[in-house]
Amino acid sequence: MIRIDSVTKRYPDGTVAVDRLSLEIPDRSITVLVGPSGCGKTTTLRMINRMIEPTEGTISLNGADLQQQPVTTLRRSMGYVIQNAGLFQHRTILDNIATVPRMIGWGRRKSRERAAELMERVGLDASLAKRYPYQLSGGQQQRVGVARALAADPPVLLMDEPFSAVDPVVRKGLQDELLRIQDELGKTIVFVTHDIDEAIKLGSTVAVMRTGGRLAQFAPPAELLSNPVDDFVEDFLGADRGIRRLSFFASEGLELTTDPVVRVDATAEQLAAPDAPYLLVTDAEGRPLGWAEPGDLTAGDIVAEGLLPYGRPFVPGADSLRAALDCAVLSPTGWAVAVDAGGRVTGVVSQQAVGEAIRAAHSAADTGDARAVGPADIAKVAP
Ligand SMILES: Nc1ncnc2c1ncn2[C@@H]1O[C@H](COP(=O)(O)OP(=O)(O)O)[C@@H](O)[C@H]1O
Ligand SMILES: [Mg+2]
């Protein structure tokens, strides 16, 4: 565990960048420091690997004061990733990644093997190994930065706005990749960002900092969204806080109905039976084709082209209540389509029923009921 204990950093010009900050950063999970520009995030991160020394207070790693540890040993146990990757421009991708292993005396061959293995791990094609950084896209360069930081297998990874300079689509890919890598490797990651959405997506715990280097709130994302401690945190979370909070509720409990679901080869009798304003037509395997009003369907003559689009279905259990709501809102009929992992329809649910489930989930969460699920269960699949 990294423990920051009442740490203050005052720069020589008098600027107080960090003011009596205390944080306990748990092992093997992602802790995010988030806050507006200039609130002391980078300063805090750099005090953890002693690129900056605190003016007051102490930082310890597994109970030992950082001041008592040689800086070189400390830095080796902490990978560091920055915006724009900070790669060596005159070295190939493979050699960039092999930098630290080479520095700590692994042989050339072992270092390169390790680098090749890491390229695969971060989703870089082996064909890029001999290229130079300028020959890679921004997103690829960031992946190299992550691979390089992981090369000597440090238990701690410090990441300072690593994805802030890439476009939103690439950024989402990098975030997903980081979560996947973290699932496999279980590092202690301290991740700095000014983007609250990124913080909520990546963090198991999020420290919201305010200008002046003070901690505003330190909590798991679901708790931040449900109980911001003050107006600053509430503003910082944004006006759609209520909707975003739904990402942390499971869609499992939604009551599905199969009454309006008919197969494309349904008989006239089967088509007449359901008492529903709309019918969802599936193919013979049960995959959704589209919606129609009952009167518009003729047995033996249903064609997919004539149906209303069914939108994007959700997978109960895997997707959040937010995803289910989105499906219902985007559906032309106001009904969301639920499918299993194989894409076969398991039922449909109305906007109204989703709304009721949302109210129930909110009150269950507010009273601490077990139906509210933790971010680790849902965050990775939430939209
Ligand atoms: N070397 C420095 N000397 C003086 N002030 C600094 C120095 N580095 C950062 N600061 C100031 O300290 C505050 C926190 O900076 P920083 O930690 O970089 O914030 P963030 O990463 O959250 O944007 C800012 O007001 C910044 O201008
Ligand atoms: Mg910064």
Tab-separated table of C-alpha atoms and ligand atoms in Angstrom:
chain	number	residue	atom	x	y	z
A	1	MET	CA	0.000	0.000	0.000
A	2	ILE	CA	1.102	3.531	-0.769
A	3	ARG	CA	0.244	5.833	2.080
A	4	ILE	CA	0.315	9.587	1.673
A	5	ASP	CA	0.237	11.174	5.078
A	6	SER	CA	-0.533	14.855	5.434
A	7	VAL	CA	1.744	15.817	2.572
A	8	THR	CA	2.294	19.422	1.551
A	9	LYS	CA	4.361	20.645	-1.385
A	10	ARG	CA	5.355	24.270	-1.471
A	11	TYR	CA	7.438	25.270	-4.491
A	12	PRO	CA	10.323	27.721	-3.975
A	13	ASP	CA	8.197	30.584	-5.396
A	14	GLY	CA	5.666	30.018	-2.605
A	15	THR	CA	3.025	28.151	-4.657
A	16	VAL	CA	1.295	25.554	-2.520
A	17	ALA	CA	0.704	22.788	-5.084
A	18	VAL	CA	-0.428	20.159	-2.596
A	19	ASP	CA	-1.920	20.996	0.768
A	20	ARG	CA	-1.973	18.459	3.627
A	21	LEU	CA	-3.017	15.599	1.382
A	22	SER	CA	-3.697	12.211	2.977
A	23	LEU	CA	-4.567	9.153	0.891
A	24	GLU	CA	-4.313	5.410	1.321
A	25	ILE	CA	-3.773	3.864	-2.083
A	26	PRO	CA	-4.734	0.192	-2.034
A	27	ASP	CA	-2.642	-2.508	-3.690
A	28	ARG	CA	-3.544	-4.150	-6.969
A	29	SER	CA	-6.241	-1.744	-8.030
A	30	ILE	CA	-6.542	1.500	-9.970
A	31	THR	CA	-6.683	4.686	-7.918
A	32	VAL	CA	-7.424	7.808	-9.934
A	33	LEU	CA	-6.437	11.362	-8.999
A	34	VAL	CA	-8.794	13.722	-10.786
A	35	GLY	CA	-9.334	17.447	-10.627
A	36	PRO	CA	-9.062	20.678	-12.617
A	37	SER	CA	-5.795	21.762	-14.173
A	38	GLY	CA	-3.301	23.032	-11.611
A	39	CYS	CA	-4.857	21.250	-8.623
A	40	GLY	CA	-1.640	19.372	-7.831
A	41	LYS	CA	-2.154	15.974	-9.503
A	42	THR	CA	1.203	15.786	-11.258
A	43	THR	CA	3.003	17.087	-8.186
A	44	THR	CA	1.367	14.362	-6.083
A	45	LEU	CA	2.257	11.623	-8.576
A	46	ARG	CA	5.853	12.781	-8.785
A	47	MET	CA	6.210	12.796	-5.036
A	48	ILE	CA	5.331	9.088	-5.089
A	49	ASN	CA	8.430	8.251	-7.123
A	50	ARG	CA	10.458	11.070	-5.565
A	51	MET	CA	10.921	13.123	-8.689
A	52	ILE	CA	9.622	15.818	-6.329
A	53	GLU	CA	10.214	15.814	-2.574
A	54	PRO	CA	7.412	16.841	-0.204
A	55	THR	CA	7.870	19.956	1.915
A	56	GLU	CA	5.983	18.387	4.798
A	57	GLY	CA	4.433	15.021	5.578
A	58	THR	CA	5.470	11.514	4.622
A	59	ILE	CA	4.788	8.997	1.896
A	60	SER	CA	5.343	5.333	2.592
A	61	LEU	CA	5.319	2.180	0.508
A	62	ASN	CA	4.322	-1.007	2.321
A	63	GLY	CA	4.965	0.693	5.622
A	64	ALA	CA	8.451	2.005	4.776
A	65	ASP	CA	9.056	5.739	4.462
A	66	LEU	CA	10.110	6.579	0.897
A	67	GLN	CA	12.840	8.818	2.294
A	68	GLN	CA	14.591	5.729	3.653
A	69	GLN	CA	14.757	4.043	0.252
A	70	PRO	CA	17.329	4.645	-2.456
A	71	VAL	CA	15.724	6.548	-5.327
A	72	THR	CA	16.985	4.071	-7.938
A	73	THR	CA	15.424	1.054	-6.216
A	74	LEU	CA	12.224	2.987	-5.743
A	75	ARG	CA	11.969	4.066	-9.391
A	76	ARG	CA	12.550	0.507	-10.553
A	77	SER	CA	9.554	-0.633	-8.577
A	78	MET	CA	7.427	2.050	-10.222
A	79	GLY	CA	6.703	2.255	-13.937
A	80	TYR	CA	5.924	5.771	-15.121
A	81	VAL	CA	3.770	6.670	-18.120
A	82	ILE	CA	3.215	10.221	-19.329
A	83	GLN	CA	1.221	12.043	-21.980
A	84	ASN	CA	2.714	11.676	-25.471
A	85	ALA	CA	4.498	8.588	-24.162
A	86	GLY	CA	7.902	10.295	-23.840
A	87	LEU	CA	9.602	7.749	-26.093
A	88	PHE	CA	13.225	7.852	-27.228
A	89	GLN	CA	12.871	9.049	-30.797
A	90	HIS	CA	16.148	7.556	-32.018
A	91	ARG	CA	15.395	4.068	-30.710
A	92	THR	CA	13.176	1.419	-32.287
A	93	ILE	CA	9.910	0.446	-30.619
A	94	LEU	CA	11.413	-2.820	-29.385
A	95	ASP	CA	14.440	-1.057	-27.923
A	96	ASN	CA	12.271	1.596	-26.314
A	97	ILE	CA	10.343	-1.109	-24.490
A	98	ALA	CA	13.536	-2.969	-23.577
A	99	THR	CA	15.102	0.154	-22.015
A	100	VAL	CA	14.610	-0.665	-18.347
A	101	PRO	CA	15.418	-4.393	-18.576
A	102	ARG	CA	18.663	-3.441	-20.352
A	103	MET	CA	19.397	-0.795	-17.724
A	104	ILE	CA	19.028	-3.262	-14.879
A	105	GLY	CA	21.329	-5.736	-16.550
A	106	TRP	CA	19.119	-8.261	-18.300
A	107	GLY	CA	20.902	-9.547	-21.385
A	108	ARG	CA	20.092	-8.134	-24.796
A	109	ARG	CA	18.243	-11.243	-25.884
A	110	LYS	CA	16.154	-11.659	-22.754
A	111	SER	CA	15.274	-7.938	-22.810
A	112	ARG	CA	14.116	-8.121	-26.408
A	113	GLU	CA	12.083	-11.254	-25.769
A	114	ARG	CA	10.417	-9.506	-22.891
A	115	ALA	CA	9.767	-6.446	-25.073
A	116	ALA	CA	8.195	-8.597	-27.789
A	117	GLU	CA	5.956	-10.281	-25.220
A	118	LEU	CA	4.840	-6.877	-23.945
A	119	MET	CA	4.061	-5.605	-27.417
A	120	GLU	CA	1.572	-8.407	-27.732
A	121	ARG	CA	0.187	-7.753	-24.273
A	122	VAL	CA	-0.609	-4.100	-25.028
A	123	GLY	CA	-2.066	-4.912	-28.442
A	124	LEU	CA	0.787	-3.850	-30.717
A	125	ASP	CA	1.470	-5.846	-33.850
A	126	ALA	CA	4.893	-7.504	-33.918
A	127	SER	CA	5.556	-5.898	-37.302
A	128	LEU	CA	5.969	-2.530	-35.537
A	129	ALA	CA	8.992	-3.697	-33.517
A	130	LYS	CA	11.627	-2.261	-35.864
A	131	ARG	CA	9.884	1.049	-36.456
A	132	TYR	CA	10.698	4.348	-34.801
A	133	PRO	CA	8.222	6.300	-32.665
A	134	TYR	CA	7.490	8.921	-35.350
A	135	GLN	CA	6.268	6.110	-37.607
A	136	LEU	CA	3.484	5.214	-35.152
A	137	SER	CA	0.099	6.814	-34.474
A	138	GLY	CA	-0.472	8.638	-31.196
A	139	GLY	CA	-2.486	5.728	-29.832
A	140	GLN	CA	0.211	3.214	-30.768
A	141	GLN	CA	2.862	5.389	-29.134
A	142	GLN	CA	0.843	5.445	-25.924
A	143	ARG	CA	0.716	1.660	-25.988
A	144	VAL	CA	4.491	1.598	-26.335
A	145	GLY	CA	4.690	3.915	-23.321
A	146	VAL	CA	2.585	1.487	-21.275
A	147	ALA	CA	4.628	-1.512	-22.457
A	148	ARG	CA	7.864	0.254	-21.564
A	149	ALA	CA	6.606	1.068	-18.081
A	150	LEU	CA	5.631	-2.582	-17.565
A	151	ALA	CA	8.873	-4.022	-18.939
A	152	ALA	CA	10.645	-4.761	-15.670
A	153	ASP	CA	7.360	-5.897	-14.123
A	154	PRO	CA	7.176	-3.199	-11.420
A	155	PRO	CA	4.417	-3.683	-8.828
A	156	VAL	CA	3.419	-0.013	-9.138
A	157	LEU	CA	2.437	1.944	-12.235
A	158	LEU	CA	2.210	5.749	-12.148
A	159	MET	CA	0.309	7.226	-15.088
A	160	ASP	CA	0.069	10.974	-15.687
A	161	GLU	CA	-2.693	11.854	-18.173
A	162	PRO	CA	-1.403	9.065	-20.422
A	163	PHE	CA	-4.383	9.139	-22.795
A	164	SER	CA	-5.212	12.852	-22.782
A	165	ALA	CA	-3.583	13.699	-26.104
A	166	VAL	CA	-5.351	11.126	-28.282
A	167	ASP	CA	-8.760	11.389	-29.923
A	168	PRO	CA	-11.843	10.025	-28.135
A	169	VAL	CA	-12.165	6.777	-30.102
A	170	VAL	CA	-8.528	5.794	-29.681
A	171	ARG	CA	-8.730	6.897	-26.094
A	172	LYS	CA	-11.612	4.572	-25.362
A	173	GLY	CA	-9.589	1.713	-26.895
A	174	LEU	CA	-6.621	2.529	-24.674
A	175	GLN	CA	-8.815	2.682	-21.581
A	176	ASP	CA	-10.379	-0.703	-22.369
A	177	GLU	CA	-6.929	-2.127	-22.971
A	178	LEU	CA	-5.673	-0.805	-19.644
A	179	LEU	CA	-8.584	-2.425	-17.808
A	180	ARG	CA	-7.911	-5.705	-19.590
A	181	ILE	CA	-4.190	-5.600	-18.774
A	182	GLN	CA	-4.974	-4.712	-15.189
A	183	ASP	CA	-7.297	-7.728	-14.957
A	184	GLU	CA	-4.379	-9.920	-15.950
A	185	LEU	CA	-1.549	-8.236	-14.064
A	186	GLY	CA	-3.137	-6.708	-10.963
A	187	LYS	CA	-0.733	-3.766	-10.603
A	188	THR	CA	-1.063	-0.971	-8.087
A	189	ILE	CA	-1.908	1.853	-10.458
A	190	VAL	CA	-2.094	5.551	-9.650
A	191	PHE	CA	-3.708	7.231	-12.641
A	192	VAL	CA	-3.929	10.999	-13.074
A	193	THR	CA	-6.526	12.633	-15.304
A	194	HIS	CA	-8.546	15.850	-15.512
A	195	ASP	CA	-11.391	13.935	-17.153
A	196	ILE	CA	-14.066	12.797	-14.722
A	197	ASP	CA	-15.496	10.254	-17.188
A	198	GLU	CA	-12.119	8.615	-17.510
A	199	ALA	CA	-11.777	8.633	-13.714
A	200	ILE	CA	-15.138	6.949	-13.243
A	201	LYS	CA	-14.476	4.377	-15.919
A	202	LEU	CA	-11.003	3.375	-14.748
A	203	GLY	CA	-10.912	3.965	-11.019
A	204	SER	CA	-11.720	1.469	-8.300
A	205	THR	CA	-11.266	4.474	-6.059
A	206	VAL	CA	-11.222	8.104	-7.133
A	207	ALA	CA	-9.603	11.028	-5.346
A	208	VAL	CA	-11.201	14.291	-6.439
A	209	MET	CA	-8.817	17.171	-5.834
A	210	ARG	CA	-9.610	20.857	-5.841
A	211	THR	CA	-7.484	23.853	-6.747
A	212	GLY	CA	-4.961	24.520	-4.011
A	213	GLY	CA	-4.001	20.843	-3.829
A	214	ARG	CA	-6.615	19.787	-1.338
A	215	LEU	CA	-8.563	16.556	-1.347
A	216	ALA	CA	-12.277	17.056	-1.927
A	217	GLN	CA	-13.461	13.435	-1.803
A	218	PHE	CA	-11.942	9.961	-1.893
A	219	ALA	CA	-14.427	7.225	-2.759
A	220	PRO	CA	-15.365	4.510	-5.259
A	221	PRO	CA	-17.023	5.990	-8.387
A	222	ALA	CA	-20.515	4.729	-7.554
A	223	GLU	CA	-20.325	6.446	-4.188
A	224	LEU	CA	-19.061	9.704	-5.714
A	225	LEU	CA	-21.998	9.699	-8.090
A	226	SER	CA	-24.536	8.947	-5.399
A	227	ASN	CA	-23.092	11.052	-2.582
A	228	PRO	CA	-20.900	13.954	-3.688
A	229	VAL	CA	-19.689	15.609	-0.488
A	230	ASP	CA	-20.122	19.199	-1.626
A	231	ASP	CA	-21.024	21.549	-4.474
A	232	PHE	CA	-17.529	21.431	-5.924
A	233	VAL	CA	-17.603	17.657	-6.354
A	234	GLU	CA	-21.190	17.752	-7.562
A	235	ASP	CA	-20.356	20.368	-10.226
A	236	PHE	CA	-17.271	18.472	-11.232
A	237	LEU	CA	-19.317	15.298	-11.744
A	238	GLY	CA	-21.582	17.142	-14.147
A	239	ALA	CA	-25.301	17.558	-14.641
A	240	ASP	CA	-25.906	13.996	-15.847
A	241	ARG	CA	-24.703	12.441	-12.617
A	242	GLY	CA	-27.990	10.576	-12.096
A	243	ILE	CA	-27.835	8.892	-15.487
A	244	ARG	CA	-24.178	7.985	-15.092
A	245	ARG	CA	-24.842	6.445	-11.765
A	246	LEU	CA	-27.012	3.868	-13.544
A	247	SER	CA	-23.834	2.388	-15.019
A	248	PHE	CA	-23.244	0.899	-11.601
A	249	PHE	CA	-26.582	-0.851	-11.313
A	250	ALA	CA	-27.113	-4.330	-12.728
A	251	SER	CA	-29.812	-4.961	-15.324
A	252	GLU	CA	-30.266	-8.512	-14.062
A	253	GLY	CA	-33.319	-7.783	-11.959
A	254	LEU	CA	-35.347	-6.365	-14.853
A	255	GLU	CA	-38.535	-8.267	-15.410
A	256	LEU	CA	-38.634	-9.437	-19.003
A	257	THR	CA	-41.663	-10.590	-20.909
A	258	THR	CA	-41.692	-12.895	-23.922
A	259	ASP	CA	-45.372	-12.316	-24.701
A	260	PRO	CA	-44.766	-9.929	-27.639
A	261	VAL	CA	-41.969	-12.073	-29.131
A	262	VAL	CA	-42.888	-14.034	-32.279
A	263	ARG	CA	-40.841	-15.993	-34.776
A	264	VAL	CA	-40.653	-15.056	-38.422
A	265	ASP	CA	-42.435	-18.308	-39.322
A	266	ALA	CA	-45.277	-17.768	-36.839
A	267	THR	CA	-48.754	-18.947	-37.816
A	268	ALA	CA	-51.691	-16.565	-38.123
A	269	GLU	CA	-52.955	-17.944	-34.844
A	270	GLN	CA	-49.675	-17.265	-33.052
A	271	LEU	CA	-49.580	-13.742	-34.463
A	272	ALA	CA	-53.076	-13.014	-33.247
A	273	ALA	CA	-52.512	-14.341	-29.747
A	274	PRO	CA	-50.319	-11.748	-27.982
A	275	ASP	CA	-52.088	-8.804	-26.459
A	276	ALA	CA	-49.368	-6.217	-27.145
A	277	PRO	CA	-49.140	-2.946	-29.081
A	278	TYR	CA	-45.983	-4.162	-30.835
A	279	LEU	CA	-44.522	-7.540	-31.693
A	280	LEU	CA	-40.823	-8.328	-31.845
A	281	VAL	CA	-40.070	-10.681	-34.714
A	282	THR	CA	-37.094	-13.039	-34.435
A	283	ASP	CA	-35.514	-15.367	-36.955
A	284	ALA	CA	-35.786	-19.146	-36.588
A	285	GLU	CA	-32.804	-19.165	-34.169
A	286	GLY	CA	-34.364	-16.510	-31.966
A	287	ARG	CA	-32.221	-13.571	-33.097
A	288	PRO	CA	-34.094	-10.271	-33.292
A	289	LEU	CA	-35.191	-8.981	-36.707
A	290	GLY	CA	-37.380	-6.011	-35.838
A	291	TRP	CA	-40.636	-4.648	-34.481
A	292	ALA	CA	-44.060	-4.426	-36.099
A	293	GLU	CA	-47.621	-3.616	-35.153
A	294	PRO	CA	-49.642	-6.844	-34.964
A	295	GLY	CA	-51.979	-5.807	-37.785
A	296	ASP	CA	-49.050	-5.265	-40.140
A	297	LEU	CA	-47.879	-8.867	-40.015
A	298	THR	CA	-49.119	-11.587	-42.359
A	299	ALA	CA	-48.292	-15.180	-41.516
A	300	GLY	CA	-45.939	-16.727	-44.067
A	301	ASP	CA	-45.065	-13.318	-45.471
A	302	ILE	CA	-42.932	-11.553	-42.876
A	303	VAL	CA	-39.816	-9.934	-44.308
A	304	ALA	CA	-37.116	-8.325	-42.186
A	305	GLU	CA	-37.018	-5.262	-44.465
A	306	GLY	CA	-40.573	-4.356	-43.576
A	307	LEU	CA	-39.924	-4.203	-39.827
A	308	LEU	CA	-38.994	-1.306	-37.532
A	309	PRO	CA	-35.369	-1.505	-36.314
A	310	TYR	CA	-34.948	-3.192	-32.921
A	311	GLY	CA	-31.994	-0.976	-32.014
A	312	ARG	CA	-29.121	-2.178	-29.904
A	313	PRO	CA	-30.129	-4.997	-27.572
A	314	PHE	CA	-28.742	-5.394	-24.044
A	315	VAL	CA	-27.511	-8.466	-22.200
A	316	PRO	CA	-29.112	-8.746	-18.746
A	317	GLY	CA	-26.464	-9.293	-16.113
A	318	ALA	CA	-23.544	-8.271	-18.325
A	319	ASP	CA	-24.913	-4.823	-19.178
A	320	SER	CA	-25.875	-2.125	-16.726
A	321	LEU	CA	-29.242	-0.571	-16.098
A	322	ARG	CA	-27.938	2.445	-17.995
A	323	ALA	CA	-27.448	0.278	-21.090
A	324	ALA	CA	-30.972	-1.123	-20.717
A	325	LEU	CA	-32.410	2.384	-20.392
A	326	ASP	CA	-30.484	3.486	-23.454
A	327	CYS	CA	-31.906	0.564	-25.446
A	328	ALA	CA	-35.435	1.398	-24.396
A	329	VAL	CA	-35.047	5.117	-25.108
A	330	LEU	CA	-33.526	4.482	-28.530
A	331	SER	CA	-36.055	1.818	-29.495
A	332	PRO	CA	-38.782	3.055	-31.896
A	333	THR	CA	-41.367	1.251	-29.777
A	334	GLY	CA	-40.044	2.261	-26.356
A	335	TRP	CA	-39.303	-1.369	-25.565
A	336	ALA	CA	-35.774	-2.657	-25.014
A	337	VAL	CA	-34.730	-6.020	-26.405
A	338	ALA	CA	-32.841	-8.393	-24.093
A	339	VAL	CA	-30.591	-11.053	-25.596
A	340	ASP	CA	-28.310	-13.793	-24.256
A	341	ALA	CA	-24.585	-13.907	-24.944
A	342	GLY	CA	-25.321	-15.657	-28.242
A	343	GLY	CA	-27.599	-12.837	-29.409
A	344	ARG	CA	-30.871	-14.750	-28.978
A	345	VAL	CA	-33.844	-12.863	-27.585
A	346	THR	CA	-34.619	-13.662	-23.966
A	347	GLY	CA	-37.423	-11.128	-23.667
A	348	VAL	CA	-38.375	-7.478	-23.950
A	349	VAL	CA	-38.917	-4.777	-21.365
A	350	SER	CA	-40.766	-1.470	-21.555
A	351	GLN	CA	-39.340	1.968	-20.794
A	352	GLN	CA	-41.784	2.153	-17.946
A	353	ALA	CA	-40.528	-1.100	-16.414
A	354	VAL	CA	-36.925	0.091	-16.758
A	355	GLY	CA	-37.954	3.319	-15.018
A	356	GLU	CA	-39.441	1.369	-12.136
A	357	ALA	CA	-36.286	-0.752	-11.842
A	358	ILE	CA	-34.217	2.451	-11.742
A	359	ARG	CA	-36.269	3.824	-8.877
A	360	ALA	CA	-35.971	0.529	-7.032
A	361	ALA	CA	-32.208	0.378	-7.607
A	362	HIS	CA	-31.728	3.929	-6.359
A	363	SER	CA	-33.623	3.333	-3.177
A	364	ALA	CA	-31.900	-0.021	-2.644
A	365	ALA	CA	-28.498	1.621	-3.083
A	366	ASP	CA	-29.413	4.487	-0.785
A	367	THR	CA	-30.428	2.049	1.920
A	368	GLY	CA	-27.342	-0.101	1.303
A	369	ASP	CA	-29.239	-3.068	-0.151
A	370	ALA	CA	-27.142	-5.749	-1.873
A	371	ARG	CA	-28.740	-5.208	-5.277
A	372	ALA	CA	-26.416	-2.337	-6.002
A	373	VAL	CA	-23.295	-3.844	-7.492
A	374	GLY	CA	-19.691	-2.719	-7.264
A	375	PRO	CA	-17.901	-0.918	-10.075
A	376	ALA	CA	-15.639	-3.899	-10.707
A	377	ASP	CA	-18.629	-5.957	-11.782
A	378	ILE	CA	-20.181	-3.497	-14.135
A	379	ALA	CA	-17.887	-0.631	-15.058
A	380	LYS	CA	-16.165	-2.577	-17.815
A	381	VAL	CA	-19.334	-3.323	-19.703
A	382	ALA	CA	-21.152	-0.058	-19.113
A	383	PRO	CA	-21.543	2.268	-22.110
B	1	LIG	N1	8.179	23.825	-10.472
B	1	LIG	C1	7.147	24.582	-10.103
B	1	LIG	N2	7.335	25.779	-9.510
B	1	LIG	C2	6.293	26.519	-9.107
B	1	LIG	N3	5.012	26.173	-9.228
B	1	LIG	C3	4.749	24.985	-9.809
B	1	LIG	C4	5.796	24.141	-10.280
B	1	LIG	N4	5.220	23.014	-10.784
B	1	LIG	C5	3.894	23.183	-10.657
B	1	LIG	N5	3.615	24.360	-10.062
B	1	LIG	C6	2.292	24.885	-9.716
B	1	LIG	O1	1.733	23.995	-8.766
B	1	LIG	C7	0.333	23.824	-8.993
B	1	LIG	C8	0.041	22.358	-9.223
B	1	LIG	O2	0.653	21.936	-10.422
B	1	LIG	P1	0.506	20.466	-10.984
B	1	LIG	O3	0.854	19.503	-9.924
B	1	LIG	O4	1.278	20.389	-12.241
B	1	LIG	O5	-1.062	20.417	-11.264
B	1	LIG	P2	-1.926	19.449	-12.220
B	1	LIG	O6	-1.080	18.298	-12.603
B	1	LIG	O7	-3.096	19.082	-11.387
B	1	LIG	O8	-2.349	20.274	-13.387
B	1	LIG	C9	0.003	24.722	-10.151
B	1	LIG	O9	-0.458	25.947	-9.666
B	1	LIG	C10	1.324	24.885	-10.862
B	1	LIG	O10	1.371	26.098	-11.559
B	2	MG	MG	-0.542	17.587	-14.539
